[in-house]
Amino acid sequence: MRLSRYFLPILRETPKEAQIVSHRLMLRAGMIRQETAGIYAWLPLGHRVLTKICNIIREEQDRAGAVELLMPTIQPADLWRESGRYDDYGKEMLRIQDRHERDMLFGPTNEEMITEIFRGSARSYKDLPLNLYHIQWKFRDEVRPRFGVMRSREFLMKDAYSFDLDVASSVHSYNQMFAAYLRTFARLGLKAIPMRADTGPIGGKLSHEFIILASTGESEVFCHKDFLGYEAPPESTPFEDRAAMQSLFDHWTAKYAATSEMHDETAWSKIPEAERVTARGIEVGHIFHFGTKYSEPMKAVVNGPDGKEVPVQMGSYGIGPSRLAAAIIEASHDENGIIWPDAVAPFHVGIANLKAGDAATDAACVDLYAKLGRTGLDVLYDDRDERPGAKFATLDLIGLPWQVVIGPKGLAEGKIELKNRRTGLKDTLSPDEVFNKLQQFSQTMAKQA
RNA sequence: CGGGGCAUAGCGCAGCCCGGUAGCGCAUCUGCUUUGGGAGCAGAGGGUCGCAAGUUCGAAUCUUGCUGCCCCGACCA
């Protein structure tokens, strides 16, 4: 993409309403624009990041055996009257009426609807296990939206719902999602720690929150230091192997980890001081096993092998991609701007043309831009007629992993510069050497996916 | 939902106390000179001063009502 033809409304000054670093940087980098309280438009750069996050989530959901569909944002109230949550949910639910004065709502979550879809078609235990997910906009009319897309009213959520015949297989479904989440967050460049969670209004017994550590996190968290060294499950994880999934789960939940709501001072005090980690955290995922909470009232039943009808065992599994975009920035930035992990960077490489209009410089830029494009890398070519300083500042702000700096001075000696945004290390190389290094990077990226 | 604050050009702000028809920096546009870490000079464009009433010869400024947004707390992917 040529920057001169892109839409990247960078702000030099920080809008005063933005308090936390991710909000400030997202606004300054032209990723989002607030339309009203807690509701944001995703501008091109932000949209690219959001799309990449969603695609990684999607790949890992699919790998774990979940199946994608898409449910609507608007739901009929009657569905929620069946589960009893129409009255329970309170003012967080945005309630609306259509022209026939039928009660509708903008979905804050989809347990009722997925249960309705399931019961409409599934009749037999042979239809199980089943895990359906979608990535769709949700609306929760928060009393006080804040922190940009971190706590917005409208937000994107991946929500998966599992259906099983009995508790044991339902726990296996839970474990599969547990492992999928660990992989997902690791691929997003995040260190996420699962913590036992309160089940809240969704209900159920078994529940974990996935928390990433960030100094600006909203809640205080407590965990054993061993978590910091745990490796996410590999691509070869045997998702169908019940015993293997259970031991993976057991391994990840053996040590102490809790948010402040679930914190147990007695258990905590038994851990040696040197092994305790107290930090701030951001919740980026939440999974629940809630049994028959919805299947029973909503009559989502199947015939078992014995011919008897049984309500299915269910669980739900949520990740907020829009919140993740902000959370990643909270966990990865410096004073100059964002530092994107490779996998979610809106572009992998930024080429700064230090003297647009200079024939030799233009030619060198265009040549590298075209060649890199053919490797499959996403390249942003800053071909604007701006001063070098402005281009460096822009590239640092938007946080692309690699910066290629091409100017007449270096070119006179056949050299251009390759800078790594994260380390800040700069290499002065020939254009071919830069191309080879980035091609290598491209191949490494492809392997990680 | 309780408490507090703000609303003037795309962004950041001044002007308001003490009424006289709007200004600064950045950004934008034009020209020239510049070009390796947010350039200089010259010129230009852009504002129903959140909305509505009221007071007044005259309201960004005073009064009242409304709306929006932000912050702090309790609650949440």
Short mmCIF file of C-alpha atoms (C1' of nucleotides) in Angstrom, two decimals:
data_model
loop_
_atom_site.label_atom_id
_atom_site.label_comp_id
_atom_site.label_asym_id
_atom_site.label_seq_id
_atom_site.Cartn_x
_atom_site.Cartn_y
_atom_site.Cartn_z
CA MET A 1 0.00 0.00 0.00
CA ARG A 2 1.23 3.44 -0.91
CA LEU A 3 0.75 5.75 2.03
CA SER A 4 -0.12 8.62 -0.30
CA ARG A 5 -3.17 6.65 -1.39
CA TYR A 6 -4.09 5.30 2.02
CA PHE A 7 -6.26 6.78 4.77
CA LEU A 8 -4.09 7.18 7.82
CA PRO A 9 -5.24 10.20 9.84
CA ILE A 10 -2.36 10.51 12.29
CA LEU A 11 -2.73 12.90 15.20
CA ARG A 12 0.27 14.75 16.40
CA GLU A 13 -1.32 15.69 19.67
CA THR A 14 -3.17 13.41 22.03
CA PRO A 15 -6.91 14.01 22.32
CA LYS A 16 -7.59 14.96 25.91
CA GLU A 17 -10.20 12.31 26.59
CA ALA A 18 -7.74 9.46 26.11
CA GLN A 19 -6.35 8.38 29.46
CA ILE A 20 -4.65 5.06 28.90
CA VAL A 21 -1.78 4.43 26.54
CA SER A 22 -3.58 2.08 24.14
CA HIS A 23 -6.42 4.55 23.69
CA ARG A 24 -4.00 7.41 23.09
CA LEU A 25 -1.94 5.44 20.61
CA MET A 26 -4.94 4.04 18.75
CA LEU A 27 -6.31 7.54 18.27
CA ARG A 28 -2.94 9.02 17.37
CA ALA A 29 -2.11 6.22 14.95
CA GLY A 30 -5.41 6.71 13.15
CA MET A 31 -6.74 3.25 14.03
CA ILE A 32 -10.08 4.22 15.51
CA ARG A 33 -12.41 7.15 15.77
CA GLN A 34 -15.03 7.60 18.44
CA GLU A 35 -18.52 8.19 17.10
CA THR A 36 -20.28 8.45 20.44
CA ALA A 37 -19.65 7.22 23.98
CA GLY A 38 -18.31 3.67 23.82
CA ILE A 39 -18.86 3.31 20.07
CA TYR A 40 -16.00 3.41 17.62
CA ALA A 41 -15.36 3.32 13.92
CA TRP A 42 -12.38 1.20 12.94
CA LEU A 43 -10.27 3.12 10.45
CA PRO A 44 -8.19 1.24 7.86
CA LEU A 45 -5.11 0.65 10.00
CA GLY A 46 -7.18 -0.51 12.97
CA HIS A 47 -9.34 -2.62 10.76
CA ARG A 48 -6.30 -4.48 9.42
CA VAL A 49 -5.20 -5.33 12.95
CA LEU A 50 -8.68 -6.40 13.96
CA THR A 51 -8.94 -8.63 10.90
CA LYS A 52 -5.60 -10.28 11.63
CA ILE A 53 -6.58 -10.94 15.23
CA CYS A 54 -9.86 -12.48 14.08
CA ASN A 55 -8.10 -14.70 11.57
CA ILE A 56 -5.75 -16.12 14.18
CA ILE A 57 -8.66 -16.74 16.53
CA ARG A 58 -10.52 -18.42 13.69
CA GLU A 59 -7.59 -20.70 12.79
CA GLU A 60 -7.23 -21.87 16.37
CA GLN A 61 -10.95 -22.38 16.88
CA ASP A 62 -11.05 -24.47 13.72
CA ARG A 63 -7.98 -26.42 14.80
CA ALA A 64 -9.71 -27.29 18.07
CA GLY A 65 -12.72 -28.59 16.18
CA ALA A 66 -15.12 -25.66 16.46
CA VAL A 67 -17.30 -24.76 13.49
CA GLU A 68 -17.94 -21.20 12.39
CA LEU A 69 -21.35 -19.72 11.66
CA LEU A 70 -22.79 -16.21 11.93
CA MET A 71 -25.72 -15.18 14.05
CA PRO A 72 -27.47 -11.80 13.81
CA THR A 73 -26.86 -8.81 16.07
CA ILE A 74 -30.57 -8.23 16.59
CA GLN A 75 -32.50 -10.86 18.53
CA PRO A 76 -36.16 -11.30 19.47
CA ALA A 77 -36.97 -10.73 23.14
CA ASP A 78 -39.05 -13.89 23.32
CA LEU A 79 -35.92 -16.02 23.11
CA TRP A 80 -34.58 -14.35 26.21
CA ARG A 81 -37.88 -14.71 28.00
CA GLU A 82 -37.48 -18.48 27.62
CA SER A 83 -34.25 -18.54 29.58
CA GLY A 84 -35.46 -15.93 32.04
CA ARG A 85 -32.62 -13.58 31.23
CA TYR A 86 -34.79 -10.92 29.58
CA ASP A 87 -35.68 -9.66 33.02
CA ASP A 88 -32.37 -10.57 34.69
CA TYR A 89 -30.04 -8.79 32.33
CA GLY A 90 -31.03 -5.27 33.32
CA LYS A 91 -30.12 -2.02 31.67
CA GLU A 92 -26.97 -3.34 30.06
CA MET A 93 -29.19 -4.85 27.41
CA LEU A 94 -30.13 -2.48 24.64
CA ARG A 95 -33.84 -3.04 24.08
CA ILE A 96 -35.56 -1.86 20.97
CA GLN A 97 -38.90 -2.24 19.21
CA ASP A 98 -39.51 -2.85 15.55
CA ARG A 99 -42.29 -1.16 13.54
CA HIS A 100 -44.79 -3.75 14.74
CA GLU A 101 -43.86 -2.89 18.33
CA ARG A 102 -42.32 -6.30 18.85
CA ASP A 103 -39.66 -6.34 21.55
CA MET A 104 -36.19 -6.87 20.16
CA LEU A 105 -32.70 -6.46 21.55
CA PHE A 106 -29.17 -5.93 20.34
CA GLY A 107 -27.41 -9.10 21.46
CA PRO A 108 -24.99 -8.80 24.38
CA THR A 109 -24.19 -12.52 23.97
CA ASN A 110 -25.75 -15.48 22.17
CA GLU A 111 -26.45 -18.42 24.50
CA GLU A 112 -30.19 -18.26 23.88
CA MET A 113 -29.92 -17.97 20.14
CA ILE A 114 -27.36 -20.74 19.71
CA THR A 115 -29.47 -22.99 21.93
CA GLU A 116 -32.47 -22.25 19.73
CA ILE A 117 -30.45 -23.04 16.61
CA PHE A 118 -29.18 -26.26 18.13
CA ARG A 119 -32.54 -27.53 19.32
CA GLY A 120 -34.05 -26.77 15.92
CA SER A 121 -31.89 -29.38 14.24
CA ALA A 122 -30.10 -31.69 16.64
CA ARG A 123 -32.07 -34.73 17.76
CA SER A 124 -29.58 -37.45 18.55
CA TYR A 125 -26.49 -38.05 20.64
CA LYS A 126 -24.91 -38.86 17.28
CA ASP A 127 -25.00 -35.11 16.48
CA LEU A 128 -22.64 -34.58 19.40
CA PRO A 129 -20.15 -33.31 20.32
CA LEU A 130 -20.66 -29.99 18.59
CA ASN A 131 -18.96 -26.65 19.04
CA LEU A 132 -20.30 -23.66 17.12
CA TYR A 133 -18.78 -20.21 17.14
CA HIS A 134 -19.12 -16.87 15.50
CA ILE A 135 -17.35 -13.52 15.51
CA GLN A 136 -19.96 -10.82 15.74
CA TRP A 137 -20.56 -7.36 17.19
CA LYS A 138 -22.09 -7.29 20.62
CA PHE A 139 -23.66 -4.43 22.51
CA ARG A 140 -23.64 -3.99 26.25
CA ASP A 141 -24.89 -0.65 27.43
CA GLU A 142 -22.14 -0.12 29.98
CA VAL A 143 -22.86 2.47 32.64
CA ARG A 144 -19.51 3.99 32.02
CA PRO A 145 -17.67 3.03 28.88
CA ARG A 146 -14.02 4.07 28.97
CA PHE A 147 -10.49 3.31 27.90
CA GLY A 148 -11.37 3.40 24.21
CA VAL A 149 -12.11 0.00 22.72
CA MET A 150 -10.90 -1.68 25.91
CA ARG A 151 -14.28 -1.10 27.52
CA SER A 152 -16.64 0.00 24.81
CA ARG A 153 -20.37 -0.51 24.55
CA GLU A 154 -20.20 -2.01 21.09
CA PHE A 155 -17.42 -4.56 20.81
CA LEU A 156 -16.46 -7.50 18.66
CA MET A 157 -16.60 -10.89 20.33
CA LYS A 158 -15.75 -14.38 19.29
CA ASP A 159 -18.16 -16.60 21.17
CA ALA A 160 -18.16 -20.36 20.92
CA TYR A 161 -20.74 -22.73 22.36
CA SER A 162 -20.19 -26.41 23.01
CA PHE A 163 -22.84 -29.12 23.16
CA ASP A 164 -22.18 -32.52 24.70
CA LEU A 165 -24.13 -35.55 25.84
CA ASP A 166 -22.64 -35.82 29.31
CA VAL A 167 -20.51 -33.91 31.76
CA ALA A 168 -17.31 -35.83 31.02
CA SER A 169 -17.38 -35.02 27.33
CA SER A 170 -18.44 -31.48 28.09
CA VAL A 171 -15.36 -31.08 30.27
CA HIS A 172 -13.32 -32.33 27.34
CA SER A 173 -14.86 -29.64 25.14
CA TYR A 174 -13.93 -27.14 27.82
CA ASN A 175 -10.37 -28.41 27.87
CA GLN A 176 -10.14 -28.16 24.09
CA MET A 177 -11.14 -24.52 24.19
CA PHE A 178 -8.77 -23.97 27.11
CA ALA A 179 -5.89 -25.22 24.96
CA ALA A 180 -7.10 -23.32 21.89
CA TYR A 181 -7.08 -20.12 23.92
CA LEU A 182 -3.55 -20.67 25.15
CA ARG A 183 -2.42 -21.13 21.56
CA THR A 184 -4.41 -18.16 20.33
CA PHE A 185 -2.95 -15.72 22.83
CA ALA A 186 0.56 -17.02 22.29
CA ARG A 187 0.21 -16.52 18.54
CA LEU A 188 -1.00 -12.99 19.18
CA GLY A 189 2.29 -12.34 20.95
CA LEU A 190 0.71 -12.33 24.41
CA LYS A 191 1.50 -14.18 27.60
CA ALA A 192 -1.93 -15.12 28.93
CA ILE A 193 -2.49 -16.77 32.27
CA PRO A 194 -5.68 -18.72 32.97
CA MET A 195 -7.22 -17.87 36.31
CA ARG A 196 -10.16 -19.42 38.09
CA ALA A 197 -13.07 -17.08 37.65
CA ASP A 198 -16.38 -16.13 39.04
CA THR A 199 -19.08 -17.26 36.66
CA GLY A 200 -21.22 -14.13 36.88
CA PRO A 201 -24.54 -13.76 35.07
CA ILE A 202 -23.69 -16.42 32.47
CA GLY A 203 -23.81 -19.06 35.16
CA GLY A 204 -22.14 -22.41 35.74
CA LYS A 205 -19.39 -23.94 37.84
CA LEU A 206 -16.21 -24.36 35.84
CA SER A 207 -14.85 -21.08 34.56
CA HIS A 208 -11.53 -19.45 33.72
CA GLU A 209 -10.48 -15.97 32.77
CA PHE A 210 -7.45 -15.48 30.59
CA ILE A 211 -5.46 -12.56 31.86
CA ILE A 212 -2.52 -10.86 30.23
CA LEU A 213 -0.10 -8.99 32.41
CA ALA A 214 0.24 -5.29 31.67
CA SER A 215 1.23 -2.56 34.07
CA THR A 216 -1.87 -0.57 33.09
CA GLY A 217 -4.22 -3.53 33.61
CA GLU A 218 -7.53 -2.90 35.28
CA SER A 219 -7.41 -5.55 37.93
CA GLU A 220 -4.83 -6.81 40.35
CA VAL A 221 -3.84 -10.42 39.81
CA PHE A 222 -1.87 -12.98 41.78
CA CYS A 223 -0.06 -15.96 40.37
CA HIS A 224 2.83 -18.34 40.81
CA LYS A 225 5.93 -17.24 38.94
CA ASP A 226 6.12 -20.58 37.10
CA PHE A 227 3.32 -19.35 34.82
CA LEU A 228 5.71 -16.85 33.27
CA GLY A 229 7.78 -19.72 31.90
CA TYR A 230 5.02 -21.97 30.60
CA GLU A 231 5.04 -22.68 26.88
CA ALA A 232 1.76 -22.60 24.97
CA PRO A 233 0.59 -25.96 23.60
CA PRO A 234 2.23 -26.78 20.23
CA GLU A 235 0.51 -26.99 16.86
CA SER A 236 0.65 -30.77 17.19
CA THR A 237 -1.57 -30.73 20.29
CA PRO A 238 -3.85 -33.80 20.11
CA PHE A 239 -7.17 -32.02 20.54
CA GLU A 240 -9.14 -35.27 20.24
CA ASP A 241 -7.21 -37.08 22.97
CA ARG A 242 -9.22 -36.72 26.17
CA ALA A 243 -6.49 -37.81 28.53
CA ALA A 244 -3.91 -35.58 26.90
CA MET A 245 -6.23 -32.56 27.01
CA GLN A 246 -7.04 -33.22 30.65
CA SER A 247 -3.40 -33.39 31.64
CA LEU A 248 -2.69 -30.22 29.70
CA PHE A 249 -5.48 -28.53 31.62
CA ASP A 250 -4.23 -29.96 34.91
CA HIS A 251 -0.73 -28.73 34.22
CA TRP A 252 -1.94 -25.20 33.53
CA THR A 253 -4.22 -25.06 36.56
CA ALA A 254 -2.05 -26.74 39.17
CA LYS A 255 -0.36 -23.60 40.41
CA TYR A 256 -2.02 -20.68 42.09
CA ALA A 257 -3.46 -17.97 39.85
CA ALA A 258 -6.34 -15.66 40.74
CA THR A 259 -7.82 -12.27 40.10
CA SER A 260 -8.55 -10.07 43.10
CA GLU A 261 -12.21 -11.23 43.18
CA MET A 262 -11.18 -14.85 43.57
CA HIS A 263 -8.06 -14.24 45.60
CA ASP A 264 -7.55 -16.56 48.56
CA GLU A 265 -5.14 -14.98 51.01
CA THR A 266 -4.68 -18.23 52.94
CA ALA A 267 -3.62 -20.26 49.91
CA TRP A 268 -1.50 -17.36 48.70
CA SER A 269 0.40 -17.07 51.95
CA LYS A 270 1.48 -20.71 51.70
CA ILE A 271 3.44 -19.96 48.53
CA PRO A 272 7.03 -18.93 49.21
CA GLU A 273 7.45 -15.19 48.87
CA ALA A 274 10.01 -15.52 46.05
CA GLU A 275 7.60 -17.55 43.91
CA ARG A 276 4.73 -15.08 44.06
CA VAL A 277 3.93 -12.64 41.29
CA THR A 278 1.57 -9.78 41.95
CA ALA A 279 0.74 -7.72 38.89
CA ARG A 280 -1.91 -5.85 36.96
CA GLY A 281 -3.87 -7.76 34.37
CA ILE A 282 -6.29 -7.35 31.50
CA GLU A 283 -8.98 -9.95 30.90
CA VAL A 284 -8.89 -11.01 27.26
CA GLY A 285 -10.89 -14.22 27.34
CA HIS A 286 -13.40 -16.01 29.51
CA ILE A 287 -14.63 -19.58 29.29
CA PHE A 288 -17.53 -21.24 31.11
CA HIS A 289 -18.98 -24.65 31.57
CA PHE A 290 -22.58 -24.20 32.62
CA GLY A 291 -24.17 -27.59 32.09
CA THR A 292 -27.90 -27.48 31.44
CA LYS A 293 -28.55 -23.90 32.50
CA TYR A 294 -29.98 -23.08 29.06
CA SER A 295 -30.66 -26.48 27.57
CA GLU A 296 -33.11 -27.35 30.31
CA PRO A 297 -35.41 -24.32 30.25
CA MET A 298 -35.10 -24.03 26.48
CA LYS A 299 -35.57 -27.76 25.90
CA ALA A 300 -32.42 -28.42 23.93
CA VAL A 301 -32.51 -32.20 24.24
CA VAL A 302 -31.22 -35.18 22.32
CA ASN A 303 -32.03 -38.84 22.38
CA GLY A 304 -29.33 -40.81 24.13
CA PRO A 305 -28.19 -44.30 23.08
CA ASP A 306 -30.87 -45.66 25.41
CA GLY A 307 -33.61 -43.75 23.59
CA LYS A 308 -34.22 -41.37 26.47
CA GLU A 309 -34.22 -37.60 26.01
CA VAL A 310 -31.53 -35.73 27.89
CA PRO A 311 -30.77 -31.99 28.00
CA VAL A 312 -27.35 -31.30 26.50
CA GLN A 313 -24.35 -30.13 28.50
CA MET A 314 -23.16 -26.73 27.36
CA GLY A 315 -20.28 -24.34 27.70
CA SER A 316 -19.47 -20.94 26.24
CA TYR A 317 -16.12 -19.43 25.32
CA GLY A 318 -15.50 -15.76 24.64
CA ILE A 319 -12.63 -13.68 23.33
CA GLY A 320 -12.89 -9.98 22.56
CA PRO A 321 -10.85 -9.18 19.43
CA SER A 322 -11.56 -5.44 19.68
CA ARG A 323 -10.39 -5.40 23.28
CA LEU A 324 -7.39 -7.52 22.29
CA ALA A 325 -6.24 -4.90 19.81
CA ALA A 326 -5.97 -2.46 22.72
CA ALA A 327 -4.59 -5.05 25.12
CA ILE A 328 -1.76 -5.90 22.75
CA ILE A 329 -0.78 -2.24 22.66
CA GLU A 330 -0.90 -2.01 26.44
CA ALA A 331 1.53 -4.92 26.56
CA SER A 332 3.72 -3.76 23.70
CA HIS A 333 4.63 -0.11 23.17
CA ASP A 334 7.28 2.46 24.00
CA GLU A 335 7.43 6.23 24.25
CA ASN A 336 7.45 6.57 20.45
CA GLY A 337 4.40 4.47 19.76
CA ILE A 338 3.07 0.99 19.18
CA ILE A 339 5.28 -2.09 18.76
CA TRP A 340 3.16 -4.67 16.97
CA PRO A 341 3.85 -8.37 17.39
CA ASP A 342 4.61 -9.74 13.90
CA ALA A 343 1.41 -11.75 13.62
CA VAL A 344 -1.00 -8.84 14.06
CA ALA A 345 1.00 -5.96 12.61
CA PRO A 346 -1.17 -4.04 10.14
CA PHE A 347 1.81 -4.11 7.78
CA HIS A 348 5.01 -6.08 8.30
CA VAL A 349 7.29 -3.59 6.63
CA GLY A 350 7.29 0.16 6.19
CA ILE A 351 9.45 1.70 3.49
CA ALA A 352 10.41 5.31 4.11
CA ASN A 353 11.36 7.18 0.97
CA LEU A 354 13.50 9.97 2.36
CA LYS A 355 13.42 12.05 -0.78
CA ALA A 356 10.25 11.49 -2.75
CA GLY A 357 10.75 12.92 -6.21
CA ASP A 358 14.41 12.01 -6.44
CA ALA A 359 14.61 9.62 -9.38
CA ALA A 360 17.15 7.19 -7.94
CA THR A 361 15.49 7.07 -4.52
CA ASP A 362 12.03 6.61 -6.03
CA ALA A 363 13.29 3.79 -8.24
CA ALA A 364 14.99 1.96 -5.37
CA CYS A 365 11.86 2.24 -3.22
CA VAL A 366 9.48 1.11 -5.92
CA ASP A 367 11.71 -1.81 -6.79
CA LEU A 368 11.93 -3.10 -3.23
CA TYR A 369 8.24 -2.42 -2.64
CA ALA A 370 7.30 -4.56 -5.62
CA LYS A 371 9.68 -7.38 -4.71
CA LEU A 372 8.58 -7.53 -1.07
CA GLY A 373 4.95 -7.54 -2.16
CA ARG A 374 5.57 -10.75 -4.08
CA THR A 375 6.83 -12.51 -0.92
CA GLY A 376 3.39 -12.14 0.61
CA LEU A 377 4.47 -9.56 3.16
CA ASP A 378 2.20 -6.59 3.80
CA VAL A 379 4.20 -3.52 2.90
CA LEU A 380 3.40 0.12 3.51
CA TYR A 381 5.38 2.42 1.26
CA ASP A 382 5.65 5.97 2.57
CA ASP A 383 5.93 7.81 -0.73
CA ARG A 384 4.64 11.11 0.64
CA ASP A 385 6.56 14.30 0.08
CA GLU A 386 7.41 14.72 3.74
CA ARG A 387 10.58 15.35 5.62
CA PRO A 388 12.52 12.37 6.93
CA GLY A 389 11.76 13.19 10.55
CA ALA A 390 8.04 13.09 9.94
CA LYS A 391 8.35 9.70 8.26
CA PHE A 392 10.41 8.20 11.06
CA ALA A 393 7.94 9.49 13.62
CA THR A 394 5.00 8.07 11.69
CA LEU A 395 6.60 4.65 11.30
CA ASP A 396 7.53 4.49 14.96
CA LEU A 397 4.03 5.54 15.97
CA ILE A 398 2.20 2.94 13.90
CA GLY A 399 4.69 0.32 15.07
CA LEU A 400 5.42 -1.82 11.99
CA PRO A 401 7.98 -4.54 12.87
CA TRP A 402 10.43 -3.55 10.12
CA GLN A 403 11.38 -0.17 8.77
CA VAL A 404 13.34 0.19 5.57
CA VAL A 405 14.91 3.61 5.15
CA ILE A 406 15.93 4.58 1.64
CA GLY A 407 17.60 7.91 0.92
CA PRO A 408 19.95 9.47 -1.59
CA LYS A 409 22.94 9.53 0.76
CA GLY A 410 22.90 5.83 1.43
CA LEU A 411 22.04 4.95 -2.13
CA ALA A 412 25.10 6.80 -3.35
CA GLU A 413 27.05 4.02 -1.66
CA GLY A 414 24.60 1.32 -2.63
CA LYS A 415 23.22 1.07 0.91
CA ILE A 416 19.83 1.31 2.58
CA GLU A 417 18.89 0.86 6.20
CA LEU A 418 16.83 -1.83 7.90
CA LYS A 419 15.54 -1.06 11.37
CA ASN A 420 13.79 -3.38 13.77
CA ARG A 421 11.05 -1.49 15.61
CA ARG A 422 11.20 -3.65 18.74
CA THR A 423 14.94 -3.73 19.29
CA GLY A 424 15.71 -0.43 17.61
CA LEU A 425 18.70 -2.08 15.93
CA LYS A 426 19.66 -0.65 12.57
CA ASP A 427 21.59 -2.40 9.81
CA THR A 428 23.08 -0.66 6.82
CA LEU A 429 22.83 -3.12 3.95
CA SER A 430 22.50 -3.39 0.21
CA PRO A 431 18.94 -3.52 -1.14
CA ASP A 432 19.43 -7.20 -1.98
CA GLU A 433 20.54 -8.01 1.54
CA VAL A 434 17.53 -6.23 2.97
CA PHE A 435 15.27 -8.12 0.62
CA ASN A 436 16.84 -11.44 1.61
CA LYS A 437 16.48 -10.75 5.31
CA LEU A 438 12.84 -9.80 4.94
CA GLN A 439 12.15 -12.77 2.70
CA GLN A 440 13.58 -14.94 5.44
CA PHE A 441 11.35 -13.19 7.95
CA SER A 442 8.37 -13.86 5.71
CA GLN A 443 9.17 -17.57 5.63
CA THR A 444 9.52 -17.72 9.41
CA MET A 445 6.15 -16.03 9.79
CA ALA A 446 4.51 -18.50 7.45
CA LYS A 447 5.84 -21.39 9.56
CA GLN A 448 4.43 -19.94 12.77
CA ALA A 449 0.91 -19.69 11.38
"C1'" C B 1 -26.32 4.96 39.31
"C1'" G B 2 -23.80 8.57 43.04
"C1'" G B 3 -19.90 12.59 42.91
"C1'" G B 4 -17.03 16.14 39.90
"C1'" G B 5 -15.61 18.61 35.32
"C1'" C B 6 -15.79 20.23 30.29
"C1'" A B 7 -18.26 21.97 25.58
"C1'" U B 8 -14.93 28.11 21.10
"C1'" A B 9 -11.75 25.69 13.39
"C1'" G B 10 -9.59 18.71 12.14
"C1'" C B 11 -6.41 18.40 17.14
"C1'" G B 12 -4.64 21.16 21.58
"C1'" C B 13 -6.05 25.70 23.82
"C1'" A B 14 -6.86 31.38 25.00
"C1'" G B 15 -10.92 34.86 25.22
"C1'" C B 16 -15.86 34.61 29.59
"C1'" C B 17 -14.71 37.20 35.80
"C1'" C B 18 -15.49 43.10 33.84
"C1'" G B 19 -21.09 42.06 27.28
"C1'" G B 20 -19.29 45.64 21.76
"C1'" U B 21 -19.71 40.51 16.83
"C1'" A B 22 -13.55 35.59 17.73
"C1'" G B 23 -7.90 34.56 18.40
"C1'" C B 24 -3.12 31.43 19.15
"C1'" G B 25 -0.16 26.82 18.17
"C1'" C B 26 -0.32 22.45 15.27
"C1'" A B 27 -2.78 20.52 10.95
"C1'" U B 28 -4.79 21.95 5.75
"C1'" C B 29 -4.15 24.75 0.78
"C1'" U B 30 -0.67 27.91 -2.69
"C1'" G B 31 4.36 29.54 -3.86
"C1'" C B 32 9.60 29.57 -3.07
"C1'" U B 33 13.71 27.56 -0.44
"C1'" U B 34 14.56 22.93 1.98
"C1'" U B 35 15.11 17.26 2.80
"C1'" G B 36 18.95 11.16 7.34
"C1'" G B 37 14.66 12.09 13.50
"C1'" G B 38 8.01 15.89 13.43
"C1'" A B 39 11.87 22.46 8.37
"C1'" G B 40 11.92 28.10 7.08
"C1'" C B 41 9.71 32.33 4.79
"C1'" A B 42 5.45 34.57 2.40
"C1'" G B 43 0.35 34.17 1.53
"C1'" A B 44 -4.67 31.73 1.94
"C1'" G B 45 -8.95 28.95 3.47
"C1'" G B 46 -11.76 27.04 7.48
"C1'" G B 47 -15.83 28.57 13.25
"C1'" U B 48 -24.52 28.79 13.39
"C1'" C B 49 -18.59 29.87 19.94
"C1'" G B 50 -23.07 22.26 21.88
"C1'" C B 51 -28.72 23.39 21.54
"C1'" A B 52 -32.98 26.41 23.07
"C1'" A B 53 -35.12 30.25 25.57
"C1'" G B 54 -34.34 34.77 28.47
"C1'" U B 55 -31.93 39.70 29.99
"C1'" U B 56 -29.82 43.69 26.87
"C1'" C B 57 -29.42 48.66 21.86
"C1'" G B 58 -25.89 44.56 21.59
"C1'" A B 59 -24.39 37.78 24.24
"C1'" A B 60 -18.81 33.16 23.10
"C1'" U B 61 -19.15 36.28 27.61
"C1'" C B 62 -24.81 37.20 32.14
"C1'" U B 63 -29.47 33.87 33.60
"C1'" U B 64 -32.46 29.38 33.04
"C1'" G B 65 -33.43 24.74 30.81
"C1'" C B 66 -31.75 20.84 27.77
"C1'" U B 67 -28.11 17.75 25.23
"C1'" G B 68 -23.41 15.63 24.54
"C1'" C B 69 -18.68 14.20 26.22
"C1'" C B 70 -14.88 13.22 29.95
"C1'" C B 71 -12.99 11.97 34.90
"C1'" C B 72 -13.47 9.41 40.06
"C1'" G B 73 -16.26 5.43 42.50
"C1'" A B 74 -19.71 0.70 42.46
"C1'" C B 75 -20.47 -3.16 37.90
"C1'" C B 76 -18.58 -5.95 33.29
"C1'" A B 77 -15.86 -9.77 27.07
#
